[in-house]
Amino acid sequence: MKCPYCFFHESKVVDSRPTEEGESIRRRRECIQCGKRFTTYEKIEEIPLRVIKKDGNRQAYDRSKLINGIVKSCEKRPVSTEQIEELVDAIEKTIFNTTEKEIKSTDIGELVMEKLKEIDEVSYVRFASVYRQFKDINSFKLELEKILGEN
């Protein structure tokens, strides 16, 4: 770490402790050349995730959009808020554990459908009908037949 006083490139850590929030580490350092002390903070680098929409536009990932879409599909269904939170947490764990900085919205949609099918099939069909943009009753029927064939 470069000293802010003499700009020497070596220092030693004298003291380390977590900040009150626990989000970073506070380090007291001492310059090897001039002996002056200074403070640095170390924190996890958060890489913002960008979502590639169907039309090719890119936007920052927004958890609330994901929650809102799932909540709409679960309206008047026996799906608790905790289940929705757990579902979103599981999806985020999957998408944030990749090394990619961008993800297609279609990939997120597929993850939602996969997880939603395990919780409530009606909510799954509702989400799929909007996500897959069923054009007619036959495409809707095909999706239902897939579900019934799996059971």
Short mmCIF file of C-alpha atoms in Angstrom, two decimals, residues 33-113:
data_model
loop_
_atom_site.label_atom_id
_atom_site.label_comp_id
_atom_site.label_asym_id
_atom_site.label_seq_id
_atom_site.Cartn_x
_atom_site.Cartn_y
_atom_site.Cartn_z
CA GLN A 33 10.27 4.60 5.01
CA CYS A 34 8.85 7.63 6.92
CA GLY A 35 7.22 5.82 9.88
CA LYS A 36 3.93 7.73 9.62
CA ARG A 37 0.68 5.87 10.21
CA PHE A 38 -2.43 5.89 8.07
CA THR A 39 -5.72 4.00 7.83
CA THR A 40 -7.02 1.90 4.95
CA TYR A 41 -10.28 0.01 4.50
CA GLU A 42 -10.68 -3.29 2.74
CA LYS A 43 -14.06 -4.45 1.43
CA ILE A 44 -15.43 -7.03 -0.95
CA GLU A 45 -15.58 -5.77 -4.49
CA GLU A 46 -19.15 -5.99 -5.68
CA ILE A 47 -19.47 -6.54 -9.38
CA PRO A 48 -22.75 -5.12 -10.65
CA LEU A 49 -24.78 -7.64 -12.61
CA ARG A 50 -26.31 -6.44 -15.86
CA VAL A 51 -29.37 -8.04 -17.43
CA ILE A 52 -29.59 -8.41 -21.20
CA LYS A 53 -33.23 -7.90 -22.16
CA LYS A 54 -34.94 -9.67 -25.08
CA ASP A 55 -34.53 -6.56 -27.27
CA GLY A 56 -30.77 -6.46 -26.56
CA ASN A 57 -30.87 -3.53 -24.14
CA ARG A 58 -28.89 -3.86 -20.94
CA GLN A 59 -29.90 -2.69 -17.49
CA ALA A 60 -28.74 -3.19 -13.92
CA TYR A 61 -30.15 -6.21 -12.11
CA ASP A 62 -33.04 -5.20 -9.86
CA ARG A 63 -34.20 -7.64 -7.18
CA SER A 64 -37.51 -5.81 -6.76
CA LYS A 65 -38.46 -6.47 -10.41
CA LEU A 66 -37.88 -10.18 -9.89
CA ILE A 67 -39.93 -10.19 -6.67
CA ASN A 68 -42.78 -8.21 -8.29
CA GLY A 69 -43.06 -10.65 -11.20
CA ILE A 70 -43.16 -13.63 -8.88
CA VAL A 71 -45.64 -11.96 -6.49
CA LYS A 72 -48.03 -11.28 -9.39
CA SER A 73 -47.96 -14.90 -10.46
CA CYS A 74 -48.58 -16.03 -6.85
CA GLU A 75 -51.56 -13.75 -6.18
CA LYS A 76 -54.42 -15.55 -4.40
CA ARG A 77 -52.30 -18.70 -4.14
CA PRO A 78 -51.05 -20.46 -1.00
CA VAL A 79 -47.49 -19.16 -1.44
CA SER A 80 -46.05 -17.33 1.56
CA THR A 81 -43.84 -14.27 1.50
CA GLU A 82 -41.08 -16.40 3.04
CA GLN A 83 -41.33 -18.88 0.16
CA ILE A 84 -41.05 -16.05 -2.36
CA GLU A 85 -38.03 -14.60 -0.52
CA GLU A 86 -36.37 -18.03 -0.41
CA LEU A 87 -37.09 -18.53 -4.10
CA VAL A 88 -35.54 -15.16 -5.00
CA ASP A 89 -32.55 -15.87 -2.72
CA ALA A 90 -31.99 -19.22 -4.47
CA ILE A 91 -32.19 -17.59 -7.90
CA GLU A 92 -29.79 -14.82 -6.87
CA LYS A 93 -27.37 -17.35 -5.43
CA THR A 94 -27.34 -19.12 -8.79
CA ILE A 95 -26.89 -16.00 -10.91
CA PHE A 96 -24.35 -14.29 -8.64
CA ASN A 97 -22.22 -17.42 -8.27
CA THR A 98 -21.34 -17.35 -11.95
CA THR A 99 -18.30 -15.44 -13.10
CA GLU A 100 -20.38 -13.64 -15.71
CA LYS A 101 -21.11 -9.93 -15.30
CA GLU A 102 -24.12 -10.13 -17.61
CA ILE A 103 -27.05 -12.53 -17.74
CA LYS A 104 -29.87 -12.86 -20.22
CA SER A 105 -33.35 -12.10 -18.91
CA THR A 106 -34.44 -15.37 -20.52
CA ASP A 107 -32.01 -17.28 -18.29
CA ILE A 108 -33.47 -15.59 -15.22
CA GLY A 109 -36.99 -16.40 -16.42
CA GLU A 110 -36.10 -20.07 -16.87
CA LEU A 111 -34.67 -20.19 -13.34
CA VAL A 112 -37.86 -18.62 -11.96
CA MET A 113 -40.05 -21.15 -13.76
#
